[in-house]
Amino acid sequence: MSERTGEASVREPSPLWEVFVRARRGLSHTHVGSLHAPDAELALRNARDVYTRRQEGVSIWVVPASEITASSPDEKDAFFDPAADKVYRHPTFYEVPDGVAHL
Amino acid sequence: MTGRYDFALRLGDDALIAAQRLGEWTTRAPEMEEDIALANIALDQLGAARLLLTYAGELEGAGRDEDALAFLRDDREFRNCLLVELPNGDFAVTMAKLLFLSAYQLPLYTALTECGDERLAAIGAKTRKESAYHLDHSSLWVKRLGDGTEESRRRMQSAVDQVWPYTQELFAADPAAPVDPAALRADFDAVVFPVLDEATLTRPEAGWAPAGGRVGVHTEHLSYLLAEMQVLHRAHPGANW
């Protein structure tokens, strides 16, 4: 069995990677979860084991979690609130001239 | 000496004992992801063992099925190479063993797909893909550990030196077998040497060459492994769930 050190040494885990998988019939890559791996190549191998069960014909992306910039939950209102209450921003005040097809 | 029965039994025993050793890592691997990978590889080996031992039982024609062959034989009746029964040691030893085993199994299973026996050819076709993955996995780790920290390099070199002698037995000539193991040596070297080089490891010299597994003369490790593996089946013959 693997040897254990006597003192309570906390080992640094490998870096965290985010995993995106496109299924065989899928149109786009979907975030499926994360895992630890020492480098990108092993992250890819681990992702195949953990998230795809080695199916043929899937595409996997791995990205170091540290590379991802996420929107802040605190800014949610400013970020995502639709402009529903600002009718002047809705393109509904135009008369469409006759003869304009396919608009 | 080597009919199809002996041949299938050898390959099945190699895979079975390798699976049992890899199974010992479960919940003990360095990281969760590696734990899953090792369990995957163990199950691949077990699947191959089941196919091969089932076929060996049919060839023998004495009514022994896969369970009888796996659980009701003593160490002297096992025909696995000594390499697979060696203890796991540390992670580096396990990876050295897996590299050497898969670099031997891959050309062996690939050659099987061309052999005249339809059943062995079908087993080869299935197991070949799995072996390629095992080889890939162990190569990556041997390179990383060898070309890693001072400590990981020291351990990886020591693992290679320790395990290397046991690879000689794999290639003992056997012209009567469906695939002559001696013909696989070049493929093995062509795969293993570049991995060791890239891992900045020194290739061991050909020296001491322990053998005996193929005729049932094993190291002291196998009987302990079998005692653990077979205890349930021997205590409750025919038990299943």
Short mmCIF file of C-alpha atoms in Angstrom, two decimals:
data_model
loop_
_atom_site.label_atom_id
_atom_site.label_comp_id
_atom_site.label_asym_id
_atom_site.label_seq_id
_atom_site.Cartn_x
_atom_site.Cartn_y
_atom_site.Cartn_z
CA MET A 1 0.00 0.00 0.00
CA SER A 2 1.03 3.59 -0.42
CA GLU A 3 3.17 4.95 2.37
CA ARG A 4 1.78 7.52 4.76
CA THR A 5 3.83 10.11 6.52
CA GLY A 6 3.63 10.25 10.28
CA GLU A 7 3.00 13.97 10.64
CA ALA A 8 -0.30 15.40 9.57
CA SER A 9 0.96 16.83 6.31
CA VAL A 10 -1.80 18.29 4.16
CA ARG A 11 -0.97 17.57 0.54
CA GLU A 12 -1.79 20.24 -2.00
CA PRO A 13 -4.38 18.79 -4.34
CA SER A 14 -3.80 19.13 -8.08
CA PRO A 15 -5.29 22.21 -9.77
CA LEU A 16 -9.02 22.34 -10.44
CA TRP A 17 -10.36 22.05 -14.02
CA GLU A 18 -13.81 22.78 -15.39
CA VAL A 19 -15.10 20.20 -17.85
CA PHE A 20 -17.33 20.84 -20.88
CA VAL A 21 -18.65 17.91 -22.91
CA ARG A 22 -20.39 17.76 -26.26
CA ALA A 23 -22.38 14.55 -26.51
CA ARG A 24 -22.29 12.53 -29.70
CA ARG A 25 -25.53 14.04 -30.97
CA GLY A 26 -25.15 17.29 -29.07
CA LEU A 27 -24.83 20.66 -30.74
CA SER A 28 -22.75 22.44 -28.15
CA HIS A 29 -20.42 21.81 -25.24
CA THR A 30 -22.17 21.77 -21.87
CA HIS A 31 -20.52 22.30 -18.52
CA VAL A 32 -20.74 18.96 -16.71
CA GLY A 33 -18.61 19.53 -13.64
CA SER A 34 -15.06 19.86 -12.44
CA LEU A 35 -12.13 17.69 -11.40
CA HIS A 36 -8.58 17.84 -10.11
CA ALA A 37 -5.64 16.95 -12.34
CA PRO A 38 -1.96 17.85 -12.43
CA ASP A 39 -2.08 19.09 -16.05
CA ALA A 40 -4.34 19.53 -19.08
CA GLU A 41 -3.56 16.16 -20.66
CA LEU A 42 -4.43 14.24 -17.52
CA ALA A 43 -7.46 16.46 -16.94
CA LEU A 44 -8.70 15.33 -20.36
CA ARG A 45 -8.11 11.66 -19.53
CA ASN A 46 -9.77 12.01 -16.15
CA ALA A 47 -12.74 13.82 -17.69
CA ARG A 48 -13.19 10.92 -20.09
CA ASP A 49 -13.23 8.47 -17.17
CA VAL A 50 -15.39 10.52 -14.87
CA TYR A 51 -17.85 12.21 -17.21
CA THR A 52 -18.09 10.29 -20.49
CA ARG A 53 -17.37 6.67 -19.57
CA ARG A 54 -15.16 6.61 -22.66
CA GLN A 55 -17.98 6.84 -25.15
CA GLU A 56 -16.94 7.12 -28.73
CA GLY A 57 -17.58 10.37 -30.52
CA VAL A 58 -17.74 12.93 -27.76
CA SER A 59 -15.74 16.12 -27.61
CA ILE A 60 -14.29 17.29 -24.31
CA TRP A 61 -12.95 20.70 -23.33
CA VAL A 62 -11.04 21.21 -20.09
CA VAL A 63 -10.27 24.69 -18.79
CA PRO A 64 -8.28 25.59 -15.68
CA ALA A 65 -10.87 26.90 -13.22
CA SER A 66 -8.57 29.88 -12.58
CA GLU A 67 -8.96 30.96 -16.23
CA ILE A 68 -12.70 31.48 -15.92
CA THR A 69 -14.09 34.91 -15.07
CA ALA A 70 -17.65 34.71 -13.81
CA SER A 71 -20.25 37.41 -13.44
CA SER A 72 -20.78 38.38 -9.84
CA PRO A 73 -24.01 37.28 -8.16
CA ASP A 74 -24.17 40.70 -6.45
CA GLU A 75 -24.46 42.47 -9.79
CA LYS A 76 -27.26 40.23 -10.92
CA ASP A 77 -29.94 42.94 -11.06
CA ALA A 78 -27.87 45.34 -13.10
CA PHE A 79 -26.51 42.56 -15.24
CA PHE A 80 -29.53 40.56 -16.18
CA ASP A 81 -32.67 42.52 -15.47
CA PRO A 82 -34.46 42.82 -18.81
CA ALA A 83 -35.51 46.22 -20.04
CA ALA A 84 -39.15 45.23 -19.74
CA ASP A 85 -40.16 48.41 -17.89
CA LYS A 86 -38.55 50.71 -20.45
CA VAL A 87 -41.04 50.65 -23.28
CA TYR A 88 -39.13 53.33 -25.16
CA ARG A 89 -36.45 50.72 -25.73
CA HIS A 90 -38.77 48.31 -27.42
CA PRO A 91 -38.90 48.49 -31.22
CA THR A 92 -42.68 48.71 -31.36
CA PHE A 93 -43.22 52.34 -32.39
CA TYR A 94 -42.39 52.01 -36.04
CA GLU A 95 -44.93 51.86 -38.80
CA VAL A 96 -43.72 49.35 -41.29
CA PRO A 97 -44.03 50.91 -44.73
CA ASP A 98 -46.08 49.05 -47.30
CA GLY A 99 -44.01 47.08 -49.74
CA VAL A 100 -41.43 46.00 -47.20
CA ALA A 101 -41.58 42.27 -47.22
CA HIS A 102 -39.71 39.74 -45.15
CA LEU A 103 -39.19 41.98 -42.15
CA MET B 1 3.21 -27.94 -24.80
CA THR B 2 0.96 -25.01 -25.54
CA GLY B 3 -2.45 -25.75 -26.92
CA ARG B 4 -5.23 -23.18 -27.01
CA TYR B 5 -6.35 -24.19 -23.51
CA ASP B 6 -2.98 -23.41 -21.89
CA PHE B 7 -2.73 -20.22 -23.90
CA ALA B 8 -6.18 -18.93 -22.95
CA LEU B 9 -5.54 -19.90 -19.33
CA ARG B 10 -2.26 -17.93 -19.21
CA LEU B 11 -3.80 -14.81 -20.64
CA GLY B 12 -6.87 -15.14 -18.44
CA ASP B 13 -4.72 -15.59 -15.33
CA ASP B 14 -2.58 -12.57 -16.23
CA ALA B 15 -5.70 -10.42 -16.49
CA LEU B 16 -7.37 -11.87 -13.39
CA ILE B 17 -4.41 -11.35 -11.07
CA ALA B 18 -3.74 -7.88 -12.51
CA ALA B 19 -7.37 -6.97 -11.83
CA GLN B 20 -7.17 -8.24 -8.25
CA ARG B 21 -4.01 -6.20 -7.55
CA LEU B 22 -5.46 -3.03 -9.12
CA GLY B 23 -8.63 -3.52 -7.09
CA GLU B 24 -6.55 -3.16 -3.92
CA TRP B 25 -6.03 0.50 -4.82
CA THR B 26 -9.72 1.32 -4.60
CA THR B 27 -10.26 4.20 -2.13
CA ARG B 28 -6.47 4.44 -1.66
CA ALA B 29 -5.26 6.14 -4.85
CA PRO B 30 -3.50 9.53 -4.63
CA GLU B 31 -6.56 11.40 -5.93
CA MET B 32 -10.22 10.65 -6.52
CA GLU B 33 -9.86 10.90 -10.30
CA GLU B 34 -6.99 8.40 -10.28
CA ASP B 35 -9.00 6.12 -8.02
CA ILE B 36 -11.72 6.01 -10.66
CA ALA B 37 -9.19 5.43 -13.45
CA LEU B 38 -7.53 2.52 -11.63
CA ALA B 39 -10.90 0.94 -10.86
CA ASN B 40 -11.82 1.30 -14.54
CA ILE B 41 -8.63 -0.44 -15.60
CA ALA B 42 -9.15 -3.17 -13.00
CA LEU B 43 -12.63 -3.84 -14.38
CA ASP B 44 -11.30 -3.94 -17.95
CA GLN B 45 -8.79 -6.59 -16.88
CA LEU B 46 -11.48 -8.52 -15.04
CA GLY B 47 -13.71 -8.46 -18.13
CA ALA B 48 -10.87 -9.86 -20.23
CA ALA B 49 -10.19 -12.51 -17.57
CA ARG B 50 -13.82 -13.64 -17.63
CA LEU B 51 -13.87 -14.05 -21.41
CA LEU B 52 -10.56 -15.90 -21.47
CA LEU B 53 -11.26 -18.18 -18.49
CA THR B 54 -14.73 -19.03 -19.79
CA TYR B 55 -13.18 -20.04 -23.10
CA ALA B 56 -10.37 -21.95 -21.38
CA GLY B 57 -12.98 -23.90 -19.42
CA GLU B 58 -14.78 -24.83 -22.63
CA LEU B 59 -11.54 -25.90 -24.32
CA GLU B 60 -10.63 -28.05 -21.33
CA GLY B 61 -13.99 -29.78 -21.54
CA ALA B 62 -13.99 -30.84 -17.88
CA GLY B 63 -17.01 -28.76 -16.91
CA ARG B 64 -15.07 -25.99 -15.18
CA ASP B 65 -16.59 -22.55 -15.69
CA GLU B 66 -14.95 -19.15 -15.08
CA ASP B 67 -15.74 -19.26 -11.36
CA ALA B 68 -14.27 -22.73 -10.89
CA LEU B 69 -11.08 -21.64 -12.63
CA ALA B 70 -10.81 -18.34 -10.76
CA PHE B 71 -11.77 -19.47 -7.27
CA LEU B 72 -11.01 -23.16 -6.96
CA ARG B 73 -7.40 -23.44 -8.12
CA ASP B 74 -4.32 -23.26 -5.88
CA ASP B 75 -1.27 -21.15 -6.71
CA ARG B 76 0.55 -24.06 -8.35
CA GLU B 77 -2.29 -24.31 -10.85
CA PHE B 78 -2.15 -20.66 -11.86
CA ARG B 79 -0.31 -19.78 -15.09
CA ASN B 80 0.01 -16.00 -14.80
CA CYS B 81 3.34 -14.23 -15.30
CA LEU B 82 5.13 -13.24 -12.09
CA LEU B 83 4.88 -9.54 -13.00
CA VAL B 84 1.17 -9.26 -12.22
CA GLU B 85 1.34 -10.92 -8.80
CA LEU B 86 4.01 -8.58 -7.40
CA PRO B 87 2.68 -6.31 -4.64
CA ASN B 88 1.41 -2.86 -5.62
CA GLY B 89 4.17 -1.05 -3.74
CA ASP B 90 3.86 2.71 -4.11
CA PHE B 91 2.11 4.48 -6.99
CA ALA B 92 5.29 4.41 -9.11
CA VAL B 93 5.64 0.62 -8.79
CA THR B 94 2.01 0.18 -9.80
CA MET B 95 2.50 2.40 -12.86
CA ALA B 96 5.70 0.60 -13.88
CA LYS B 97 3.87 -2.74 -13.64
CA LEU B 98 0.91 -1.41 -15.63
CA LEU B 99 3.15 0.08 -18.32
CA PHE B 100 5.01 -3.20 -18.83
CA LEU B 101 1.84 -5.31 -18.70
CA SER B 102 -0.11 -3.19 -21.18
CA ALA B 103 2.90 -2.82 -23.53
CA TYR B 104 2.88 -6.64 -23.64
CA GLN B 105 -0.89 -7.16 -23.77
CA LEU B 106 -1.53 -4.64 -26.56
CA PRO B 107 0.60 -6.31 -29.28
CA LEU B 108 -0.50 -9.72 -27.97
CA TYR B 109 -4.22 -8.95 -28.25
CA THR B 110 -3.63 -7.22 -31.58
CA ALA B 111 -1.89 -10.33 -32.94
CA LEU B 112 -4.77 -12.45 -31.61
CA THR B 113 -7.21 -10.68 -33.93
CA GLU B 114 -5.31 -12.28 -36.83
CA CYS B 115 -5.14 -15.78 -35.38
CA GLY B 116 -7.11 -18.69 -36.78
CA ASP B 117 -9.25 -19.21 -33.69
CA GLU B 118 -12.42 -17.16 -34.13
CA ARG B 119 -13.15 -16.91 -30.43
CA LEU B 120 -9.64 -15.74 -29.52
CA ALA B 121 -9.76 -13.27 -32.42
CA ALA B 122 -13.03 -11.81 -31.09
CA ILE B 123 -11.61 -11.53 -27.56
CA GLY B 124 -8.52 -9.82 -28.99
CA ALA B 125 -10.64 -7.31 -30.89
CA LYS B 126 -12.47 -6.31 -27.72
CA THR B 127 -9.54 -6.24 -25.31
CA ARG B 128 -7.17 -4.46 -27.68
CA LYS B 129 -8.99 -1.14 -27.33
CA GLU B 130 -8.92 -1.38 -23.55
CA SER B 131 -5.21 -2.21 -23.55
CA ALA B 132 -4.45 0.84 -25.65
CA TYR B 133 -6.10 2.96 -22.96
CA HIS B 134 -4.17 1.22 -20.16
CA LEU B 135 -0.93 1.84 -22.02
CA ASP B 136 -1.81 5.48 -22.55
CA HIS B 137 -2.66 5.99 -18.89
CA SER B 138 0.46 4.33 -17.50
CA SER B 139 2.75 6.03 -20.05
CA LEU B 140 1.48 9.45 -19.04
CA TRP B 141 2.13 8.77 -15.38
CA VAL B 142 5.56 7.20 -15.86
CA LYS B 143 6.62 10.28 -17.85
CA ARG B 144 5.24 12.67 -15.26
CA LEU B 145 6.73 10.88 -12.28
CA GLY B 146 10.08 10.30 -14.00
CA ASP B 147 10.35 13.86 -15.23
CA GLY B 148 8.77 15.33 -12.11
CA THR B 149 10.25 16.22 -8.74
CA GLU B 150 13.51 14.79 -7.44
CA GLU B 151 11.56 12.48 -5.15
CA SER B 152 9.12 11.27 -7.81
CA ARG B 153 12.02 10.61 -10.20
CA ARG B 154 13.88 8.63 -7.55
CA ARG B 155 10.81 6.49 -6.88
CA MET B 156 9.98 5.97 -10.56
CA GLN B 157 13.54 4.87 -11.38
CA SER B 158 13.56 2.53 -8.42
CA ALA B 159 10.18 1.10 -9.50
CA VAL B 160 11.42 0.46 -13.04
CA ASP B 161 14.61 -1.19 -11.75
CA GLN B 162 12.60 -3.34 -9.38
CA VAL B 163 10.01 -4.54 -11.88
CA TRP B 164 12.10 -4.78 -15.05
CA PRO B 165 13.54 -8.28 -14.43
CA TYR B 166 10.01 -9.70 -14.42
CA THR B 167 9.39 -8.53 -18.00
CA GLN B 168 11.82 -11.12 -19.44
CA GLU B 169 9.46 -13.97 -18.64
CA LEU B 170 6.75 -12.46 -20.87
CA PHE B 171 8.69 -13.12 -24.06
CA ALA B 172 9.81 -16.73 -23.60
CA ALA B 173 9.59 -18.36 -27.03
CA ASP B 174 6.64 -20.68 -27.57
CA PRO B 175 6.26 -21.48 -31.28
CA ALA B 176 3.31 -23.82 -30.64
CA ALA B 177 1.13 -21.08 -29.10
CA PRO B 178 -1.52 -19.27 -31.18
CA VAL B 179 0.71 -16.19 -30.81
CA ASP B 180 4.43 -16.72 -30.08
CA PRO B 181 5.33 -14.30 -27.25
CA ALA B 182 8.90 -14.03 -28.55
CA ALA B 183 7.52 -12.18 -31.58
CA LEU B 184 6.15 -9.41 -29.34
CA ARG B 185 9.48 -8.28 -27.90
CA ALA B 186 10.22 -5.73 -30.64
CA ASP B 187 6.79 -4.09 -30.23
CA PHE B 188 7.26 -3.95 -26.48
CA ASP B 189 10.69 -2.30 -26.73
CA ALA B 190 9.45 0.14 -29.37
CA VAL B 191 6.76 1.35 -26.96
CA VAL B 192 8.54 1.17 -23.62
CA PHE B 193 11.97 2.59 -24.45
CA PRO B 194 10.69 5.97 -25.73
CA VAL B 195 8.50 6.32 -22.62
CA LEU B 196 11.47 5.67 -20.32
CA ASP B 197 13.62 8.07 -22.35
CA GLU B 198 11.02 10.82 -22.21
CA ALA B 199 10.67 10.20 -18.48
CA THR B 200 14.45 10.81 -18.21
CA LEU B 201 14.84 7.35 -16.69
CA THR B 202 17.76 5.00 -17.18
CA ARG B 203 16.91 1.82 -19.06
CA PRO B 204 17.70 -1.16 -16.86
CA GLU B 205 20.27 -3.71 -18.05
CA ALA B 206 19.08 -7.18 -18.97
CA GLY B 207 20.24 -9.30 -16.05
CA TRP B 208 18.42 -11.48 -13.58
CA ALA B 209 15.39 -13.00 -15.29
CA PRO B 210 13.03 -14.65 -12.81
CA ALA B 211 10.52 -17.03 -14.40
CA GLY B 212 8.26 -19.91 -13.46
CA GLY B 213 4.80 -18.36 -13.52
CA ARG B 214 3.91 -20.09 -16.79
CA VAL B 215 4.52 -23.50 -15.21
CA GLY B 216 2.92 -22.72 -11.85
CA VAL B 217 6.03 -21.83 -9.85
CA HIS B 218 5.21 -18.47 -8.32
CA THR B 219 6.62 -15.89 -5.91
CA GLU B 220 5.56 -15.98 -2.26
CA HIS B 221 3.01 -13.25 -3.03
CA LEU B 222 0.50 -15.22 -5.08
CA SER B 223 -0.80 -17.61 -2.44
CA TYR B 224 -1.63 -14.70 -0.11
CA LEU B 225 -3.42 -12.91 -2.93
CA LEU B 226 -5.42 -16.04 -3.73
CA ALA B 227 -6.30 -16.65 -0.09
CA GLU B 228 -7.96 -13.25 0.00
CA MET B 229 -9.53 -13.51 -3.44
CA GLN B 230 -10.94 -17.00 -2.94
CA VAL B 231 -11.98 -17.00 0.70
CA LEU B 232 -15.64 -16.22 0.07
CA HIS B 233 -16.14 -18.68 -2.75
CA ARG B 234 -14.42 -21.46 -0.83
CA ALA B 235 -16.44 -20.77 2.32
CA HIS B 236 -19.72 -20.59 0.42
CA PRO B 237 -19.31 -22.62 -2.77
CA GLY B 238 -21.62 -21.46 -5.53
CA ALA B 239 -22.74 -18.40 -3.57
CA ASN B 240 -24.02 -15.57 -5.71
CA TRP B 241 -26.13 -12.45 -5.37
#
